[in-house]
């Protein structure tokens, strides 16, 4: 989720050599602000300055926008509530930690858990009076919300497959090491949420420093992901820093080892409608780094963004603009100068696709894992599908490992072969499907939360996405294309939290009920898609895409995907063909 309204309102209000948010960060005494004092007050919400600082602690102040009009008419204040996000490197947690999150969701939030597209958990609907207990109990489960949001390094993503190979294990270790290395060092988080000690003054804390970030932290949020070779399941090109592992030795053999990483820099999805200086950008290859040096190289890249990122204009503050405007040769030279040595050329990358890891898979150690689909990452009970209850019961009974995936799904790991049948039967009792082939294109769909909780949402996403996806699926079925793996990603605004500028079809909210439609991404997510249609009513999205599907069916090359076909023939051709087909036929001709 991108930043909320309050921050948005502060953009461009430059104060003292930076935006107002920059001043708030700098004067916060390392993320303290007045959060503790406000927390102790009876009010339902925080004031604007602390709302900005709360993000660093892993929570966004939101409101239930469904209630906005009625409350305003009744002269009541907004229905304030909080989203609380856990930072879970690589999406790996224990059964006990899952059960703790589930219990907290029931006790303090709206009774649902939401898996994020960065492999974390979000709880929605937490009231201010329950905020400290929520964050404290998450920490008691040995998880954390620190730096899950804010202008710092966010959750580090990693391929979630629990394969028993040494190289896979090392990828997860590296993701964890980087996450810990880049976590804020300020004691503010512990003071406010955990220790309950009186917050110390700035003067008392003079010795405290953030050795990597400094007192103003980063200009903007920062994202890192670690990919396993061949499988771009973490969308490596959308990260500020994307690391692609290089493995030496034979797969699964004694000599298999993780040797190093090709480092990519400058990815990012967010843009603003009507502002040409903002755009999605794919990360570009920078260098190859041996494993021993990777933490140092990552930290140094972070410091380049710290020093060169735009602190005047938050819409232009992501590292992608530094990379796009200064170029890779400049970036590499800056990196080398800071490291005091040269770096190696990036290695060639090859992608086989995106593995969503759904269904049953052998782990390589005699045990199995089961990938379960979670629609838009929302773990809830609805109708005959009692996903939340079923997962809770099964996880409590079988105690599997838990891995959250970048496609917002969940993997139950370390299952003994003899347990498979029983586990499937237990899931079936709650209406939970285990065969990914039964999902159709729902399997590949992503949507952000949008309304009613996200303050930036211009239109619905999660709540309408199942209908839109079903309508597209109906069109595919009518055209005999129902077995094609078409990806659909939908967001309620252009900030792009569900990465809609990648994949076959991106649907991006423009205003209430109206969307821009993007087409032409590729399956391994190495290419941005293209803006095809603007301001399409939500009821017309599938009908707008249908003629394109028909042309694809009739004219594609062997095994050519929808995105590849659209990219090859181009927008001009597609628009002309659709316009031709819509001409009325002259029956007298
Ligand atoms: Fe992110 Fe969706 Fe909110 Fe936009 S509407 S900021 S894409 S969660």
Coordinates of C-alpha atoms and ligand atoms in Angstrom, one line a residue:
X1 CA 0.0 0.0 0.0
X2 CA 1.4 3.4 -0.9
X3 CA 1.2 6.4 1.4
X4 CA -2.1 7.5 2.8
X5 CA -3.9 10.8 2.3
X6 CA -2.4 12.7 5.1
X7 CA 1.1 12.3 3.7
X8 CA -0.2 13.1 0.2
X9 CA -1.5 16.3 1.5
X10 CA 1.9 17.3 2.7
X11 CA 3.7 16.8 -0.6
X12 CA 5.3 19.9 -2.1
X13 CA 5.0 21.8 1.1
X14 CA 8.8 22.3 1.2
X15 CA 10.1 23.3 4.6
X16 CA 13.8 23.8 5.4
X17 CA 15.3 22.2 2.4
X18 CA 12.9 19.3 2.0
X19 CA 9.2 18.4 2.0
X20 CA 7.3 18.7 5.2
X21 CA 7.6 15.0 5.8
X22 CA 11.4 15.5 5.7
X23 CA 11.1 18.0 8.6
X24 CA 8.8 15.6 10.5
X25 CA 11.3 12.8 10.2
X26 CA 14.3 15.0 11.1
X27 CA 12.6 16.5 14.2
X28 CA 11.1 13.2 15.4
X29 CA 14.1 12.2 17.6
X30 CA 14.5 9.0 15.7
X31 CA 10.9 8.1 15.1
X32 CA 9.5 9.1 18.5
X33 CA 7.6 12.2 17.8
X34 CA 4.7 12.4 20.2
X35 CA 3.4 8.9 19.5
X36 CA 3.7 7.7 23.1
X37 CA 1.8 10.8 24.4
X38 CA -0.9 10.5 21.8
X39 CA -1.2 6.8 22.5
X40 CA -2.0 7.6 26.1
X41 CA -4.8 10.0 25.2
X42 CA -8.5 9.0 24.8
X43 CA -8.8 10.2 21.2
X44 CA -9.7 7.8 18.3
X45 CA -6.8 8.9 16.1
X46 CA -3.3 10.6 16.0
X47 CA -2.4 14.0 14.7
X48 CA -0.9 14.4 11.3
X49 CA 2.8 14.5 12.2
X50 CA 2.6 11.3 14.2
X51 CA 0.6 9.6 11.5
X52 CA 3.7 10.0 9.3
X53 CA 5.9 8.5 11.9
X54 CA 3.6 5.6 12.8
X55 CA 4.3 4.2 9.3
X56 CA 7.9 3.4 10.4
X57 CA 6.4 1.4 13.3
X58 CA 4.3 -0.6 10.8
X59 CA 0.9 1.0 11.0
X60 CA -1.2 3.3 8.9
X61 CA -3.9 5.4 10.3
X62 CA -7.0 4.8 8.0
X63 CA -10.7 5.2 8.1
X64 CA -13.6 3.1 7.0
X65 CA -14.5 5.1 3.9
X66 CA -17.8 3.3 3.6
X67 CA -18.9 5.2 6.6
X68 CA -17.5 8.6 5.5
X69 CA -20.6 10.2 4.0
X70 CA -23.0 9.2 6.7
X71 CA -20.7 10.3 9.4
X72 CA -20.0 13.6 7.8
X73 CA -23.8 14.1 7.4
X74 CA -24.3 13.3 11.0
X75 CA -21.5 15.7 12.1
X76 CA -19.4 12.8 13.4
X77 CA -15.7 12.3 13.0
X78 CA -14.3 9.8 10.6
X79 CA -14.4 6.1 11.5
X80 CA -10.7 5.9 12.3
X81 CA -9.0 2.6 12.4
X82 CA -5.5 1.2 11.8
X83 CA -3.8 -1.2 9.5
X84 CA -1.0 -3.1 11.2
X85 CA 1.6 -4.8 9.0
X86 CA 4.1 -7.5 10.0
X87 CA 7.5 -7.6 8.4
X88 CA 8.3 -11.2 7.6
X89 CA 11.5 -11.6 5.5
X90 CA 10.9 -14.1 2.7
X91 CA 7.4 -14.7 4.1
X92 CA 8.7 -17.5 6.4
X93 CA 7.0 -18.0 9.8
X94 CA 6.2 -20.9 12.2
X95 CA 2.8 -22.5 12.8
X96 CA 2.9 -20.8 16.3
X97 CA 3.5 -17.4 14.8
X98 CA 0.7 -18.0 12.2
X99 CA -1.7 -18.9 15.0
X100 CA -0.7 -15.9 17.0
X101 CA -1.4 -13.6 14.0
X102 CA -4.8 -15.3 13.6
X103 CA -5.7 -14.9 17.2
X104 CA -4.7 -11.2 17.2
X105 CA -6.8 -10.7 14.0
X106 CA -9.8 -12.0 15.8
X107 CA -9.2 -10.2 19.1
X108 CA -8.2 -6.7 17.8
X109 CA -8.8 -6.5 14.0
X110 CA -11.7 -7.3 11.7
X111 CA -11.3 -11.0 11.9
X112 CA -9.4 -11.4 8.6
X113 CA -5.7 -11.7 7.8
X114 CA -4.4 -10.3 4.5
X115 CA -1.3 -11.7 2.9
X116 CA 0.5 -8.8 1.2
X117 CA 2.2 -8.9 -2.2
X118 CA 5.5 -8.5 -0.3
X119 CA 5.0 -11.7 1.8
X120 CA 3.9 -10.0 5.0
X121 CA 0.6 -10.0 6.9
X122 CA -1.7 -7.0 7.3
X123 CA -4.4 -6.7 9.9
X124 CA -7.2 -4.2 9.2
X125 CA -9.7 -2.4 11.4
X126 CA -7.6 -2.1 14.6
X127 CA -8.9 0.7 16.9
X128 CA -6.4 3.1 18.5
X129 CA -7.1 1.8 21.9
X130 CA -6.0 -1.7 20.8
X131 CA -2.9 -0.6 18.8
X132 CA -0.3 -1.1 21.5
X133 CA -1.7 -4.5 22.5
X134 CA -1.8 -5.6 18.8
X135 CA 1.9 -4.6 18.2
X136 CA 3.1 -5.9 21.5
X137 CA 1.4 -9.3 20.9
X138 CA 2.8 -9.6 17.4
X139 CA 6.3 -9.0 19.0
X140 CA 5.5 -11.6 21.7
X141 CA 5.2 -14.1 18.8
X142 CA 8.7 -13.1 17.8
X143 CA 7.5 -11.2 14.7
X144 CA 7.8 -7.4 14.2
X145 CA 6.0 -4.6 12.6
X146 CA 9.1 -2.3 12.7
X147 CA 9.9 -0.9 9.2
X148 CA 7.0 -2.8 7.5
X149 CA 6.1 0.7 6.2
X150 CA 7.8 4.1 6.2
X151 CA 10.8 5.6 4.4
X152 CA 13.1 2.7 5.1
X153 CA 13.9 -0.7 3.7
X154 CA 10.6 -2.7 3.8
X155 CA 10.0 -6.4 4.0
X156 CA 12.7 -8.3 2.1
X157 CA 11.1 -10.7 -0.4
X158 CA 12.6 -14.0 -1.3
X159 CA 11.4 -17.0 -3.4
X160 CA 9.2 -18.9 -0.8
X161 CA 9.8 -22.4 -2.1
X162 CA 10.9 -24.5 0.9
X163 CA 13.3 -26.6 -1.1
X164 CA 15.8 -28.5 0.9
X165 CA 18.7 -27.4 -1.3
X166 CA 21.6 -25.6 0.5
X167 CA 21.4 -22.8 -2.1
X168 CA 17.7 -22.2 -1.3
X169 CA 18.4 -22.1 2.4
X170 CA 21.2 -19.6 1.8
X171 CA 18.9 -17.4 -0.2
X172 CA 16.5 -17.2 2.8
X173 CA 19.4 -16.6 5.1
X174 CA 20.6 -13.7 3.0
X175 CA 17.1 -12.2 2.8
X176 CA 16.9 -12.3 6.6
X177 CA 20.4 -10.9 7.1
X178 CA 19.7 -7.9 4.8
X179 CA 16.4 -7.3 6.6
X180 CA 18.1 -7.2 10.0
X181 CA 21.0 -5.2 8.8
X182 CA 18.8 -2.5 7.3
X183 CA 16.3 -2.4 10.2
X184 CA 16.2 1.0 12.0
X185 CA 18.4 1.0 15.1
X186 CA 16.3 3.5 17.0
X187 CA 15.0 2.4 20.4
X188 CA 11.8 4.3 19.8
X189 CA 9.9 1.2 18.7
X190 CA 10.8 -0.8 21.8
X191 CA 10.1 2.2 24.1
X192 CA 6.7 3.0 22.7
X193 CA 5.2 -0.5 22.0
X194 CA 7.1 -3.0 24.1
X195 CA 8.9 -1.6 27.2
X196 CA 6.3 0.9 28.1
X197 CA 9.1 3.1 29.5
X198 CA 8.8 6.8 29.5
X199 CA 10.0 8.1 26.2
X200 CA 13.4 9.8 26.5
X201 CA 14.1 13.2 25.3
X202 CA 16.2 14.1 22.3
X203 CA 19.0 15.4 24.6
X204 CA 19.1 12.1 26.5
X205 CA 19.4 10.2 23.2
X206 CA 22.2 12.3 21.7
X207 CA 24.4 9.3 21.3
X208 CA 21.8 7.3 19.4
X209 CA 22.3 7.3 15.7
X210 CA 21.1 5.5 12.7
X211 CA 24.4 4.5 11.1
X212 CA 22.9 3.8 7.7
X213 CA 19.9 6.0 7.5
X214 CA 20.8 9.1 9.5
X215 CA 18.1 11.2 11.2
X216 CA 16.0 11.8 8.1
X217 CA 15.9 8.1 7.1
X218 CA 15.4 7.6 3.3
X219 CA 13.6 9.9 0.9
X220 CA 11.0 7.3 0.3
X221 CA 10.1 3.6 0.8
X222 CA 12.7 1.1 -0.3
X223 CA 12.2 -2.4 -1.5
X224 CA 14.5 -5.4 -1.9
X225 CA 13.8 -8.8 -3.3
X226 CA 15.9 -12.0 -3.7
X227 CA 15.1 -14.3 -6.7
X228 CA 16.2 -17.8 -7.3
X229 CA 17.6 -18.4 -10.8
X230 CA 15.0 -19.0 -13.5
X231 CA 11.9 -18.3 -11.3
X232 CA 10.9 -14.7 -11.1
X233 CA 8.2 -15.3 -8.6
X234 CA 9.2 -12.2 -6.6
X235 CA 8.9 -9.8 -9.5
X236 CA 12.6 -8.9 -9.3
X237 CA 12.4 -6.1 -11.8
X238 CA 9.9 -4.1 -9.6
X239 CA 12.4 -3.9 -6.7
X240 CA 14.6 -0.9 -5.7
X241 CA 17.3 -3.6 -5.4
X242 CA 16.7 -6.9 -7.0
X243 CA 19.2 -9.7 -6.3
X244 CA 19.3 -12.8 -8.6
X245 CA 21.1 -15.7 -7.1
X246 CA 23.9 -17.5 -9.0
X247 CA 24.3 -21.1 -8.0
X248 CA 27.5 -23.2 -8.6
X249 CA 27.7 -27.0 -8.6
X250 CA 25.1 -29.5 -9.4
X251 CA 21.5 -28.9 -8.2
X252 CA 20.9 -30.8 -5.0
X253 CA 24.5 -32.2 -4.9
X254 CA 27.1 -31.8 -2.1
X255 CA 29.0 -29.1 -4.0
X256 CA 25.9 -27.0 -4.7
X257 CA 26.5 -23.5 -3.4
X258 CA 25.2 -20.0 -3.6
X259 CA 28.1 -18.1 -5.2
X260 CA 26.7 -14.6 -5.5
X261 CA 24.1 -12.3 -7.0
X262 CA 23.5 -10.2 -10.1
X263 CA 22.3 -6.9 -8.6
X264 CA 19.6 -4.9 -10.4
X265 CA 18.6 -1.4 -9.3
X266 CA 15.8 1.1 -9.9
X267 CA 12.6 -0.8 -10.1
X268 CA 9.3 0.6 -8.9
X269 CA 5.6 0.5 -9.9
X270 CA 4.0 3.7 -8.6
X271 CA 3.0 6.7 -10.8
X272 CA 0.5 9.5 -10.7
X273 CA -2.2 9.9 -13.3
X274 CA -1.5 13.0 -15.5
X275 CA 2.1 13.5 -14.2
X276 CA 4.5 12.6 -16.9
X277 CA 7.5 12.9 -14.6
X278 CA 6.2 9.9 -12.7
X279 CA 6.3 6.4 -14.2
X280 CA 6.7 2.7 -13.5
X281 CA 10.3 1.6 -14.1
X282 CA 12.0 -1.7 -14.3
X283 CA 15.2 -2.4 -12.4
X284 CA 18.3 -2.5 -14.5
X285 CA 21.4 -4.8 -14.2
X286 CA 24.2 -3.0 -12.2
X287 CA 26.8 -5.6 -11.3
X288 CA 27.6 -9.0 -10.1
X289 CA 28.6 -9.4 -6.4
X290 CA 30.1 -12.4 -4.6
X291 CA 28.0 -13.6 -1.6
X292 CA 30.6 -12.4 0.9
X293 CA 30.2 -8.8 -0.3
X294 CA 26.5 -8.6 -0.8
X295 CA 25.4 -7.0 2.4
X296 CA 28.1 -4.2 2.0
X297 CA 27.0 -3.6 -1.6
X298 CA 23.3 -3.5 -0.7
X299 CA 24.0 -1.0 2.2
X300 CA 26.1 1.2 -0.1
X301 CA 23.3 1.3 -2.7
X302 CA 20.9 2.3 0.1
X303 CA 23.3 5.2 1.0
X304 CA 23.4 6.4 -2.6
X305 CA 19.6 6.7 -2.6
X306 CA 19.8 8.3 0.9
X307 CA 22.0 11.0 -0.5
X308 CA 20.7 11.5 -4.1
X309 CA 17.0 10.6 -3.8
X310 CA 14.7 13.6 -4.2
X311 CA 13.7 15.0 -0.8
X312 CA 11.7 17.9 -2.2
X313 CA 9.1 16.0 -4.1
X314 CA 7.9 12.8 -2.6
X315 CA 6.2 11.7 -5.9
X316 CA 9.7 11.8 -7.4
X317 CA 11.6 10.4 -4.5
X318 CA 12.0 6.7 -5.3
X319 CA 15.4 5.4 -6.3
X320 CA 14.1 4.5 -9.8
X321 CA 14.3 8.2 -10.7
X322 CA 17.9 8.4 -9.6
X323 CA 18.7 5.4 -11.8
X324 CA 16.6 6.6 -14.8
X325 CA 17.8 10.1 -14.8
X326 CA 21.5 9.6 -13.9
X327 CA 22.0 6.3 -15.7
X328 CA 23.6 3.0 -14.8
X329 CA 27.2 4.2 -15.7
X330 CA 26.9 7.0 -13.1
X331 CA 25.3 4.7 -10.5
X332 CA 28.1 2.1 -11.0
X333 CA 30.8 4.7 -10.7
X334 CA 29.2 6.1 -7.5
X335 CA 29.0 2.6 -6.1
X336 CA 32.6 1.9 -6.9
X337 CA 33.8 5.2 -5.5
X338 CA 32.0 4.5 -2.2
X339 CA 33.2 0.9 -2.0
X340 CA 36.7 1.9 -2.9
X341 CA 37.0 -0.9 -5.5
X342 CA 35.6 -1.9 -8.9
X343 CA 32.6 -4.2 -9.2
X344 CA 32.1 -7.0 -11.7
X345 CA 29.9 -6.9 -14.7
X346 CA 26.4 -8.3 -14.2
X347 CA 25.9 -11.9 -15.4
X348 CA 23.3 -12.8 -18.0
X349 CA 19.9 -13.7 -16.6
X350 CA 17.5 -16.4 -17.8
X351 CA 13.9 -16.8 -16.7
X352 CA 11.7 -19.9 -17.1
X353 CA 8.6 -18.0 -15.8
X354 CA 6.9 -17.4 -12.5
X355 CA 6.3 -20.4 -10.3
X356 CA 3.3 -19.7 -7.9
X357 CA 4.3 -22.9 -6.0
X358 CA 0.6 -24.0 -5.7
X359 CA -0.4 -27.6 -5.3
X360 CA 1.7 -30.5 -3.8
X361 CA 5.5 -30.5 -4.3
X362 CA 8.3 -32.7 -2.9
X363 CA 10.8 -30.6 -0.9
X364 CA 13.9 -32.6 -1.6
X365 CA 14.2 -34.0 1.9
X366 CA 11.4 -36.7 1.7
X367 CA 8.8 -34.2 2.9
X368 CA 6.2 -32.2 0.9
X369 CA 4.7 -28.8 0.8
X370 CA 1.2 -27.8 -0.3
X371 CA 0.6 -24.4 -1.9
X372 CA -2.9 -23.1 -1.2
X373 CA -4.6 -20.3 -3.2
X374 CA -5.9 -17.3 -1.2
X375 CA -8.0 -15.0 -3.2
X376 CA -6.3 -11.6 -3.1
X377 CA -4.5 -12.7 0.0
X378 CA -7.6 -12.3 2.2
X379 CA -7.8 -15.1 4.7
X380 CA -11.4 -15.1 5.9
X381 CA -14.5 -17.3 6.2
X382 CA -17.0 -16.7 3.5
X383 CA -20.0 -18.9 2.6
X384 CA -19.0 -22.5 2.1
X385 CA -15.2 -21.7 2.1
X386 CA -14.1 -21.3 5.7
X387 CA -10.5 -20.5 4.9
X388 CA -9.6 -18.8 8.1
X389 CA -11.1 -21.4 10.4
X390 CA -9.8 -24.3 8.2
X391 CA -6.3 -23.0 8.1
X392 CA -6.3 -22.3 11.8
X393 CA -7.5 -25.9 12.6
X394 CA -5.2 -27.6 10.2
X395 CA -2.1 -25.5 11.2
X396 CA -2.8 -26.2 14.9
X397 CA -3.2 -30.0 14.1
X398 CA -0.3 -30.6 11.7
X399 CA 2.1 -27.8 12.8
X400 CA 3.5 -27.2 9.3
X401 CA 6.0 -24.5 8.4
X402 CA 4.3 -21.5 6.8
X403 CA 5.6 -19.6 3.8
X404 CA 3.7 -16.6 2.4
X405 CA 4.1 -16.0 -1.3
X406 CA 4.4 -12.9 -3.5
X407 CA 1.2 -14.0 -5.2
X408 CA -0.5 -13.6 -1.8
X409 CA -0.9 -17.4 -1.3
X410 CA 0.2 -19.7 1.5
X411 CA 2.5 -22.7 1.5
X412 CA 2.1 -25.4 4.2
X413 CA 5.6 -27.0 4.4
X414 CA 7.4 -30.0 6.0
X415 CA 4.5 -32.4 5.5
X416 CA 5.3 -36.1 5.9
X417 CA 4.1 -38.2 3.0
X418 CA 1.8 -40.2 5.3
X419 CA 0.0 -37.0 6.3
X420 CA -0.9 -35.8 2.8
X421 CA -4.3 -37.6 2.5
X422 CA -5.4 -36.7 5.9
X423 CA -4.4 -33.0 5.6
X424 CA -6.3 -32.7 2.3
X425 CA -9.4 -34.3 3.8
X426 CA -9.3 -31.9 6.7
X427 CA -9.0 -28.9 4.4
X428 CA -11.9 -30.2 2.3
X429 CA -14.1 -30.2 5.4
X430 CA -13.8 -26.4 5.3
X431 CA -14.3 -26.1 1.5
X432 CA -10.7 -25.3 0.9
X433 CA -9.6 -26.5 -2.6
X434 CA -6.1 -28.0 -3.0
X435 CA -6.0 -28.5 -6.8
X436 CA -4.7 -25.3 -8.4
X437 CA -6.0 -26.5 -11.8
X438 CA -9.5 -26.0 -10.6
X439 CA -8.9 -22.3 -10.2
X440 CA -8.9 -21.0 -13.8
X441 CA -7.4 -17.6 -14.2
X442 CA -8.3 -16.7 -10.6
X443 CA -5.0 -18.5 -9.9
X444 CA -3.0 -15.7 -11.4
X445 CA -5.0 -12.7 -10.3
X446 CA -3.8 -10.1 -7.8
X447 CA -5.7 -7.1 -6.3
X448 CA -4.8 -4.5 -3.8
X449 CA -7.1 -3.7 -0.8
X450 CA -8.2 -0.3 -2.1
X451 CA -11.7 0.7 -0.6
X452 CA -12.8 0.9 2.0
X453 CA -9.6 1.1 4.0
X454 CA -6.9 2.7 1.7
X455 CA -6.9 6.5 1.9
X456 CA -5.5 6.8 -1.6
X457 CA -8.0 4.5 -3.4
X458 CA -9.7 6.2 -6.3
X459 CA -11.8 3.1 -7.1
X460 CA -12.5 -0.4 -5.8
X461 CA -10.1 -3.3 -6.4
X462 CA -10.2 -6.2 -4.0
X463 CA -14.0 -6.1 -3.6
X464 CA -14.7 -6.0 -7.4
X465 CA -11.8 -8.0 -8.7
X466 CA -13.4 -11.5 -8.3
X467 CA -16.3 -10.3 -10.5
X468 CA -14.1 -8.7 -13.1
X469 CA -11.8 -11.8 -13.2
X470 CA -14.9 -14.0 -13.6
X471 CA -16.2 -12.0 -16.4
X472 CA -12.8 -12.2 -18.2
X473 CA -12.8 -15.9 -17.6
X474 CA -16.3 -16.2 -19.1
X475 CA -15.0 -14.4 -22.2
X476 CA -12.0 -16.8 -22.4
X477 CA -14.3 -19.8 -22.0
X478 CA -16.6 -18.5 -24.7
X479 CA -13.6 -18.3 -27.0
X480 CA -12.3 -21.7 -26.1
X481 CA -9.3 -20.2 -24.3
X482 CA -10.1 -21.2 -20.7
X483 CA -6.9 -23.1 -20.2
X484 CA -4.7 -20.2 -21.0
X485 CA -2.7 -18.7 -18.1
X486 CA -3.8 -15.0 -18.4
X487 CA -2.7 -12.8 -15.5
X488 CA -5.0 -10.0 -14.3
X489 CA -3.8 -7.5 -11.7
X490 CA -6.1 -4.8 -10.4
X491 CA -5.4 -1.7 -8.2
X492 CA -7.6 1.1 -6.9
X493 CA -5.1 3.8 -7.8
X494 CA -1.9 4.2 -9.9
X495 CA 0.5 3.6 -7.0
X496 CA 0.6 0.0 -8.2
X497 CA 0.7 -2.0 -4.9
X498 CA -0.4 -5.2 -6.8
X499 CA 2.2 -4.5 -9.5
X500 CA -0.4 -3.9 -12.3
X501 CA 2.1 -2.6 -14.9
X502 CA 3.4 -6.1 -15.2
X503 CA 1.5 -9.1 -16.6
X504 CA -1.0 -9.7 -19.3
X505 CA -3.8 -7.4 -18.1
X506 CA -3.4 -4.5 -15.7
X507 CA -6.5 -2.7 -14.4
X508 CA -5.8 0.6 -12.6
X509 CA -8.4 2.7 -10.9
X510 CA -8.8 6.3 -12.3
X511 CA -11.9 7.5 -10.6
X512 CA -15.0 5.9 -9.0
X513 CA -16.0 2.9 -11.1
X514 CA -13.6 3.8 -14.0
X515 CA -10.3 2.2 -14.9
X516 CA -7.3 2.4 -17.3
X517 CA -6.5 -1.0 -18.9
X518 CA -3.0 -2.1 -19.6
X519 CA -2.0 -5.0 -21.8
X520 CA 1.2 -6.7 -23.2
X521 CA 3.3 -7.8 -20.2
X522 CA 5.1 -11.2 -20.3
X523 CA 4.7 -14.3 -18.2
X524 CA 8.2 -14.0 -16.5
X525 CA 7.4 -10.4 -15.7
X526 CA 10.5 -8.9 -17.4
X527 CA 8.5 -6.3 -19.4
X528 CA 6.1 -3.4 -18.6
X529 CA 2.6 -3.6 -20.2
X530 CA 1.1 -0.7 -22.2
X531 CA -1.8 1.6 -21.7
X532 CA -4.5 0.3 -24.1
X533 CA -7.8 2.0 -23.0
X534 CA -8.7 4.8 -20.6
X535 CA -11.6 5.4 -18.3
X536 CA -13.4 2.1 -18.9
X537 CA -16.4 1.5 -16.6
X538 CA -15.9 -1.5 -14.3
X539 CA -18.9 -3.2 -16.0
X540 CA -17.2 -2.9 -19.4
X541 CA -13.7 -4.1 -18.6
X542 CA -14.3 -7.7 -19.8
X543 CA -16.2 -6.5 -22.9
X544 CA -13.3 -4.1 -23.8
X545 CA -10.8 -7.0 -23.5
X546 CA -12.9 -9.5 -25.4
X547 CA -12.1 -8.4 -29.0
X548 CA -8.4 -8.5 -28.1
X549 CA -8.7 -12.1 -26.9
X550 CA -10.5 -13.0 -30.1
X551 CA -7.8 -11.5 -32.3
X552 CA -5.2 -13.3 -30.2
X553 CA -6.9 -16.6 -30.6
X554 CA -7.1 -16.2 -34.4
X555 CA -3.7 -14.7 -35.1
X556 CA -1.3 -15.9 -32.4
X557 CA 1.9 -17.9 -33.0
X558 CA 2.3 -21.3 -31.5
X559 CA 2.0 -21.1 -27.7
X560 CA 2.1 -17.3 -27.8
X561 CA 0.7 -15.9 -24.6
X562 CA -1.8 -13.0 -24.7
X563 CA 0.7 -10.5 -23.4
X564 CA 3.4 -11.6 -25.9
X565 CA 1.0 -11.4 -28.8
X566 CA -0.2 -7.9 -27.8
X567 CA 3.4 -6.8 -27.4
X568 CA 4.5 -8.2 -30.8
X569 CA 1.7 -6.7 -32.9
X570 CA 1.5 -3.4 -30.9
X571 CA -1.3 -1.1 -29.8
X572 CA -1.8 0.6 -33.1
X573 CA -2.5 -2.7 -34.8
X574 CA -4.8 -3.9 -32.1
X575 CA -6.8 -0.6 -32.0
X576 CA -7.2 -0.7 -35.8
X577 CA -8.4 -4.3 -35.8
X578 CA -10.9 -3.6 -33.0
X579 CA -12.1 -0.5 -34.8
X580 CA -12.6 -2.5 -38.1
X581 CA -14.5 -5.2 -36.3
X582 CA -16.8 -2.7 -34.8
X583 CA -17.8 -1.1 -38.1
X584 CA -21.4 -1.9 -39.1
X585 CA -21.6 -4.3 -41.9
X586 CA -23.2 -2.8 -45.0
X587 CA -25.8 -5.4 -46.1
X588 CA -26.3 -3.8 -49.5
X589 CA -22.7 -3.8 -50.5
Ligands
LIG1 FE1 -2.0 0.8 -3.0 FE2 -4.4 0.1 -3.9 FE3 -4.2 1.9 -2.0 FE4 -3.5 2.5 -4.4 S1 -5.5 1.9 -3.8 S2 -2.3 2.9 -2.6 S3 -2.6 0.6 -5.2 S4 -3.6 -0.3 -1.8

